[in-house]
Amino acid sequence: SAVISQKPSRDICQRGTSLTIQCQVDSQVTMMFWYRQQPGQSLTLIATANQGSEATYESGFVIDKFPISRPNLTFSTLTVSNMSPEDSSIYLCSTGQGTDTQYFGPGTRLTVL
Amino acid sequence: GNSVTQMEGPVTLSEEAFLTINCTYTATGYPSLFWYVQYPGEGLQLLLKATKADDKGSNKGFEATYRKETTSFHLEKGSVQVSDSAVYFCALSDIGKNQGGKLIFGQGTELSVKP
């Protein structure tokens, strides 16, 4: 299984600002995924990040709000832009190393005031 | 589209009680099925999985059997411990999308085990 780390682990931000979340995997992987978990809710996929191509966004999520970078096979970032209190969530990255079993990072707990 | 439905929580049990958390799914094709666990303040951990009909996944005393005829993947444990208190998520892999990796999650079931 992959070992995944995320930074920051938590943050409190003011509305209108942006936060970039980093995700690091201990091995090279083709696909990385970003999920959102709103308070008391389940996980929803935001986008799929492939190295060397544009991220693929799920319905309801747009690049201007959640730009993603994937500069190499072990790293990805998700930016939450122009934040509002509704963006307060846990953001998790995951990878499956080419299988359908996903391994998740510890998550980034974001609170927007 | 594909979906997962879990029994609503919270579920409160006494230590050593028997646990069942129901999970049913709707899917085209033959997805893999998963149970993930989220302990307080932590990320998601894979608890167990099954990749085809009649497979049984098991880990840490938890079991779930992939039942295609009833489209179910119920989680069971014979004797729960206080340390099992967590939120449990049932999920399926969305076959055909992104060559695997996209998971569809149920709403989660919070389990609280009292001593």
mmCIF file of C-alpha atoms in Angstrom:
data_model
loop_
_atom_site.group_PDB
_atom_site.id
_atom_site.type_symbol
_atom_site.label_atom_id
_atom_site.label_comp_id
_atom_site.label_asym_id
_atom_site.label_seq_id
_atom_site.Cartn_x
_atom_site.Cartn_y
_atom_site.Cartn_z
ATOM 1 C CA SER A 1 0.000 0.000 0.000
ATOM 2 C CA ALA A 2 1.056 3.597 -0.594
ATOM 3 C CA VAL A 3 2.059 5.911 2.240
ATOM 4 C CA ILE A 4 0.533 9.332 1.703
ATOM 5 C CA SER A 5 1.201 12.542 3.577
ATOM 6 C CA GLN A 6 -0.625 15.850 3.380
ATOM 7 C CA LYS A 7 0.223 19.380 4.376
ATOM 8 C CA PRO A 8 -1.121 21.254 6.195
ATOM 9 C CA SER A 9 -2.984 18.913 8.523
ATOM 10 C CA ARG A 10 -5.374 21.707 9.416
ATOM 11 C CA ASP A 11 -5.839 25.413 8.849
ATOM 12 C CA ILE A 12 -8.173 28.239 9.710
ATOM 13 C CA CYS A 13 -8.558 30.766 6.911
ATOM 14 C CA GLN A 14 -10.394 33.986 6.247
ATOM 15 C CA ARG A 15 -13.058 34.156 3.567
ATOM 16 C CA GLY A 16 -11.829 35.385 0.209
ATOM 17 C CA THR A 17 -8.359 33.897 0.624
ATOM 18 C CA SER A 18 -6.908 30.764 -0.979
ATOM 19 C CA LEU A 19 -5.205 27.709 0.490
ATOM 20 C CA THR A 20 -2.969 25.220 -1.281
ATOM 21 C CA ILE A 21 -2.917 21.673 0.047
ATOM 22 C CA GLN A 22 -0.006 19.396 -0.735
ATOM 23 C CA CYS A 23 -0.124 15.636 -1.162
ATOM 24 C CA GLN A 24 3.014 13.488 -1.263
ATOM 25 C CA VAL A 25 3.135 9.754 -2.078
ATOM 26 C CA ASP A 26 6.055 7.490 -1.213
ATOM 27 C CA SER A 27 6.073 5.861 -4.652
ATOM 28 C CA GLN A 28 5.421 6.857 -8.234
ATOM 29 C CA VAL A 29 1.765 6.653 -9.173
ATOM 30 C CA THR A 30 -0.083 7.525 -12.345
ATOM 31 C CA MET A 31 -3.331 8.744 -10.872
ATOM 32 C CA MET A 32 -4.050 10.744 -7.750
ATOM 33 C CA PHE A 33 -7.472 11.770 -6.554
ATOM 34 C CA TRP A 34 -8.833 14.600 -4.454
ATOM 35 C CA TYR A 35 -11.933 14.161 -2.285
ATOM 36 C CA ARG A 36 -13.935 16.514 -0.112
ATOM 37 C CA GLN A 37 -15.687 15.507 3.098
ATOM 38 C CA GLN A 38 -18.048 18.173 4.341
ATOM 39 C CA PRO A 39 -18.872 18.167 8.071
ATOM 40 C CA GLY A 40 -20.792 15.050 9.024
ATOM 41 C CA GLN A 41 -21.000 13.974 5.397
ATOM 42 C CA SER A 42 -19.539 11.334 3.159
ATOM 43 C CA LEU A 43 -16.708 11.752 0.678
ATOM 44 C CA THR A 44 -17.202 13.287 -2.748
ATOM 45 C CA LEU A 45 -14.619 13.105 -5.516
ATOM 46 C CA ILE A 46 -13.461 16.532 -6.659
ATOM 47 C CA ALA A 47 -11.087 15.587 -9.448
ATOM 48 C CA THR A 48 -8.579 13.130 -10.820
ATOM 49 C CA ALA A 49 -5.013 14.339 -11.274
ATOM 50 C CA ASN A 50 -2.878 12.660 -13.912
ATOM 51 C CA GLN A 51 0.743 13.572 -14.343
ATOM 52 C CA GLY A 52 1.332 15.454 -17.562
ATOM 53 C CA SER A 53 -2.271 16.313 -18.330
ATOM 54 C CA GLU A 54 -5.077 18.526 -17.114
ATOM 55 C CA ALA A 55 -7.026 17.335 -14.123
ATOM 56 C CA THR A 56 -10.461 15.851 -14.755
ATOM 57 C CA TYR A 57 -13.175 17.439 -12.619
ATOM 58 C CA GLU A 58 -16.383 15.857 -11.420
ATOM 59 C CA SER A 59 -19.750 17.463 -11.898
ATOM 60 C CA GLY A 60 -20.150 20.430 -9.599
ATOM 61 C CA PHE A 61 -16.433 21.185 -9.310
ATOM 62 C CA VAL A 62 -14.553 23.625 -11.546
ATOM 63 C CA ILE A 63 -10.925 24.387 -12.180
ATOM 64 C CA ASP A 64 -11.209 28.062 -11.257
ATOM 65 C CA LYS A 65 -12.351 27.140 -7.766
ATOM 66 C CA PHE A 66 -10.150 24.053 -7.257
ATOM 67 C CA PRO A 67 -7.029 24.322 -9.416
ATOM 68 C CA ILE A 68 -4.863 21.226 -9.248
ATOM 69 C CA SER A 69 -1.227 20.688 -10.111
ATOM 70 C CA ARG A 70 0.537 17.404 -10.751
ATOM 71 C CA PRO A 71 4.170 18.224 -11.478
ATOM 72 C CA ASN A 72 5.525 14.684 -11.049
ATOM 73 C CA LEU A 73 4.526 11.128 -10.242
ATOM 74 C CA THR A 74 4.723 11.497 -6.458
ATOM 75 C CA PHE A 75 3.181 14.894 -5.763
ATOM 76 C CA SER A 76 0.012 16.909 -6.284
ATOM 77 C CA THR A 77 -1.525 20.096 -4.955
ATOM 78 C CA LEU A 78 -5.115 21.230 -4.614
ATOM 79 C CA THR A 79 -5.903 24.911 -4.162
ATOM 80 C CA VAL A 80 -9.173 26.036 -2.659
ATOM 81 C CA SER A 81 -9.680 29.511 -4.113
ATOM 82 C CA ASN A 82 -11.674 32.501 -2.921
ATOM 83 C CA MET A 83 -12.846 30.561 0.088
ATOM 84 C CA SER A 84 -16.197 30.895 1.811
ATOM 85 C CA PRO A 85 -17.458 29.191 4.988
ATOM 86 C CA GLU A 86 -19.141 26.570 2.780
ATOM 87 C CA ASP A 87 -15.652 25.348 1.832
ATOM 88 C CA SER A 88 -15.012 24.236 5.406
ATOM 89 C CA SER A 89 -14.342 20.530 4.968
ATOM 90 C CA ILE A 90 -11.758 17.817 5.194
ATOM 91 C CA TYR A 91 -9.853 17.498 1.941
ATOM 92 C CA LEU A 92 -8.246 14.131 1.253
ATOM 93 C CA CYS A 93 -5.993 12.872 -1.473
ATOM 94 C CA SER A 94 -5.762 9.247 -2.474
ATOM 95 C CA THR A 95 -4.102 6.903 -4.875
ATOM 96 C CA GLY A 96 -4.518 3.295 -5.863
ATOM 97 C CA GLN A 97 -1.255 2.626 -7.640
ATOM 98 C CA GLY A 98 -3.211 1.464 -10.657
ATOM 99 C CA THR A 99 -5.649 -0.699 -8.731
ATOM 100 C CA ASP A 100 -9.189 0.074 -7.668
ATOM 101 C CA THR A 101 -8.234 -0.002 -3.979
ATOM 102 C CA GLN A 102 -7.668 3.546 -2.807
ATOM 103 C CA TYR A 103 -5.309 4.548 -0.019
ATOM 104 C CA PHE A 104 -5.937 7.890 1.588
ATOM 105 C CA GLY A 105 -3.840 10.585 3.124
ATOM 106 C CA PRO A 106 -4.638 11.778 6.657
ATOM 107 C CA GLY A 107 -6.637 14.723 5.336
ATOM 108 C CA THR A 108 -6.488 18.491 5.673
ATOM 109 C CA ARG A 109 -9.079 19.991 7.984
ATOM 110 C CA LEU A 110 -10.044 23.410 6.686
ATOM 111 C CA THR A 111 -12.136 25.941 8.566
ATOM 112 C CA VAL A 112 -13.139 29.132 6.783
ATOM 113 C CA LEU A 113 -14.283 32.045 8.919
ATOM 114 C CA GLY B 1 -25.827 5.847 -11.879
ATOM 115 C CA ASN B 2 -23.948 3.816 -9.349
ATOM 116 C CA SER B 3 -24.735 4.399 -5.702
ATOM 117 C CA VAL B 4 -24.231 3.053 -2.194
ATOM 118 C CA THR B 5 -26.736 3.125 0.649
ATOM 119 C CA GLN B 6 -25.820 2.466 4.260
ATOM 120 C CA MET B 7 -27.936 2.122 7.350
ATOM 121 C CA GLU B 8 -28.263 5.348 9.229
ATOM 122 C CA GLY B 9 -26.410 5.941 12.435
ATOM 123 C CA PRO B 10 -25.413 6.533 15.018
ATOM 124 C CA VAL B 11 -25.252 2.959 16.208
ATOM 125 C CA THR B 12 -24.586 2.538 19.910
ATOM 126 C CA LEU B 13 -23.568 -0.863 21.274
ATOM 127 C CA SER B 14 -22.178 -2.280 24.463
ATOM 128 C CA GLU B 15 -18.762 -3.883 24.430
ATOM 129 C CA GLU B 16 -18.797 -7.491 23.182
ATOM 130 C CA ALA B 17 -22.099 -7.000 21.334
ATOM 131 C CA PHE B 18 -22.623 -8.232 17.779
ATOM 132 C CA LEU B 19 -22.369 -5.619 15.057
ATOM 133 C CA THR B 20 -24.079 -5.423 11.695
ATOM 134 C CA ILE B 21 -23.923 -2.366 9.466
ATOM 135 C CA ASN B 22 -26.021 -2.793 6.364
ATOM 136 C CA CYS B 23 -24.797 -1.691 2.956
ATOM 137 C CA THR B 24 -26.542 -2.105 -0.382
ATOM 138 C CA TYR B 25 -25.414 -0.900 -3.744
ATOM 139 C CA THR B 26 -26.613 -0.142 -7.236
ATOM 140 C CA ALA B 27 -24.119 -0.664 -10.008
ATOM 141 C CA THR B 28 -23.699 -1.697 -13.585
ATOM 142 C CA GLY B 29 -21.085 -4.317 -14.158
ATOM 143 C CA TYR B 30 -19.114 -5.916 -11.346
ATOM 144 C CA PRO B 31 -17.539 -3.329 -9.084
ATOM 145 C CA SER B 32 -15.202 -4.055 -6.216
ATOM 146 C CA LEU B 33 -16.685 -3.320 -2.800
ATOM 147 C CA PHE B 34 -14.935 -1.805 0.193
ATOM 148 C CA TRP B 35 -15.354 -0.907 3.806
ATOM 149 C CA TYR B 36 -13.309 2.019 5.081
ATOM 150 C CA VAL B 37 -13.050 3.186 8.684
ATOM 151 C CA GLN B 38 -12.430 6.705 9.950
ATOM 152 C CA TYR B 39 -11.351 6.979 13.573
ATOM 153 C CA PRO B 40 -11.959 10.305 15.328
ATOM 154 C CA GLY B 41 -9.723 13.012 13.938
ATOM 155 C CA GLU B 42 -8.069 10.741 11.389
ATOM 156 C CA GLY B 43 -8.219 9.979 7.688
ATOM 157 C CA LEU B 44 -9.746 6.934 6.025
ATOM 158 C CA GLN B 45 -8.253 3.499 6.419
ATOM 159 C CA LEU B 46 -9.119 0.515 4.279
ATOM 160 C CA LEU B 47 -10.771 -2.079 6.517
ATOM 161 C CA LEU B 48 -11.572 -4.817 3.987
ATOM 162 C CA LYS B 49 -12.580 -5.399 0.419
ATOM 163 C CA ALA B 50 -14.098 -7.964 -1.948
ATOM 164 C CA THR B 51 -13.638 -8.003 -5.677
ATOM 165 C CA LYS B 52 -16.197 -10.506 -6.943
ATOM 166 C CA ALA B 53 -19.454 -12.206 -6.022
ATOM 167 C CA ASP B 54 -19.337 -14.481 -2.963
ATOM 168 C CA ASP B 55 -15.922 -13.167 -1.927
ATOM 169 C CA LYS B 56 -15.583 -12.543 1.788
ATOM 170 C CA GLY B 57 -13.347 -9.747 2.981
ATOM 171 C CA SER B 58 -12.082 -9.883 6.535
ATOM 172 C CA ASN B 59 -9.778 -7.904 8.804
ATOM 173 C CA LYS B 60 -9.468 -7.250 12.559
ATOM 174 C CA GLY B 61 -12.475 -9.474 13.280
ATOM 175 C CA PHE B 62 -14.685 -7.664 10.766
ATOM 176 C CA GLU B 63 -16.208 -9.528 7.830
ATOM 177 C CA ALA B 64 -18.327 -8.684 4.797
ATOM 178 C CA THR B 65 -19.515 -10.920 1.963
ATOM 179 C CA TYR B 66 -20.136 -9.683 -1.581
ATOM 180 C CA ARG B 67 -23.727 -10.758 -2.306
ATOM 181 C CA LYS B 68 -24.609 -10.126 -5.911
ATOM 182 C CA GLU B 69 -28.116 -11.577 -5.642
ATOM 183 C CA THR B 70 -29.075 -9.079 -2.935
ATOM 184 C CA THR B 71 -26.591 -6.355 -4.035
ATOM 185 C CA SER B 72 -25.330 -6.149 -0.471
ATOM 186 C CA PHE B 73 -22.046 -5.980 1.422
ATOM 187 C CA HIS B 74 -23.027 -5.914 5.075
ATOM 188 C CA LEU B 75 -20.291 -5.418 7.666
ATOM 189 C CA GLU B 76 -20.289 -7.718 10.694
ATOM 190 C CA LYS B 77 -18.235 -8.265 13.805
ATOM 191 C CA GLY B 78 -18.971 -10.825 16.460
ATOM 192 C CA SER B 79 -17.756 -8.883 19.482
ATOM 193 C CA VAL B 80 -17.096 -5.154 19.292
ATOM 194 C CA GLN B 81 -14.629 -3.264 21.455
ATOM 195 C CA VAL B 82 -14.558 0.333 22.622
ATOM 196 C CA SER B 83 -11.651 0.868 20.215
ATOM 197 C CA ASP B 84 -13.970 0.068 17.273
ATOM 198 C CA SER B 85 -15.804 3.357 17.818
ATOM 199 C CA ALA B 86 -15.474 5.156 14.494
ATOM 200 C CA VAL B 87 -17.336 6.059 11.326
ATOM 201 C CA TYR B 88 -17.616 3.234 8.791
ATOM 202 C CA PHE B 89 -18.007 3.877 5.081
ATOM 203 C CA CYS B 90 -19.126 1.398 2.460
ATOM 204 C CA ALA B 91 -17.845 2.135 -1.046
ATOM 205 C CA LEU B 92 -17.722 0.725 -4.531
ATOM 206 C CA SER B 93 -15.285 1.240 -7.355
ATOM 207 C CA ASP B 94 -16.755 3.004 -10.331
ATOM 208 C CA ILE B 95 -15.687 0.628 -13.027
ATOM 209 C CA GLY B 96 -14.910 2.150 -16.368
ATOM 210 C CA LYS B 97 -14.169 5.579 -15.019
ATOM 211 C CA ASN B 98 -10.560 6.728 -14.830
ATOM 212 C CA GLN B 99 -9.356 3.134 -15.084
ATOM 213 C CA GLY B 100 -10.281 2.586 -11.500
ATOM 214 C CA GLY B 101 -9.731 4.833 -8.541
ATOM 215 C CA LYS B 102 -13.016 6.645 -8.408
ATOM 216 C CA LEU B 103 -14.873 5.427 -5.359
ATOM 217 C CA ILE B 104 -18.509 6.048 -4.622
ATOM 218 C CA PHE B 105 -19.165 6.203 -0.895
ATOM 219 C CA GLY B 106 -22.172 5.588 1.245
ATOM 220 C CA GLN B 107 -23.136 8.243 3.756
ATOM 221 C CA GLY B 108 -21.189 6.656 6.597
ATOM 222 C CA THR B 109 -22.393 5.014 9.809
ATOM 223 C CA GLU B 110 -21.121 6.221 13.142
ATOM 224 C CA LEU B 111 -20.504 3.447 15.664
ATOM 225 C CA SER B 112 -20.163 4.153 19.358
ATOM 226 C CA VAL B 113 -19.197 1.279 21.652
ATOM 227 C CA LYS B 114 -19.730 1.757 25.374
ATOM 228 C CA PRO B 115 -17.776 -0.133 28.035
#
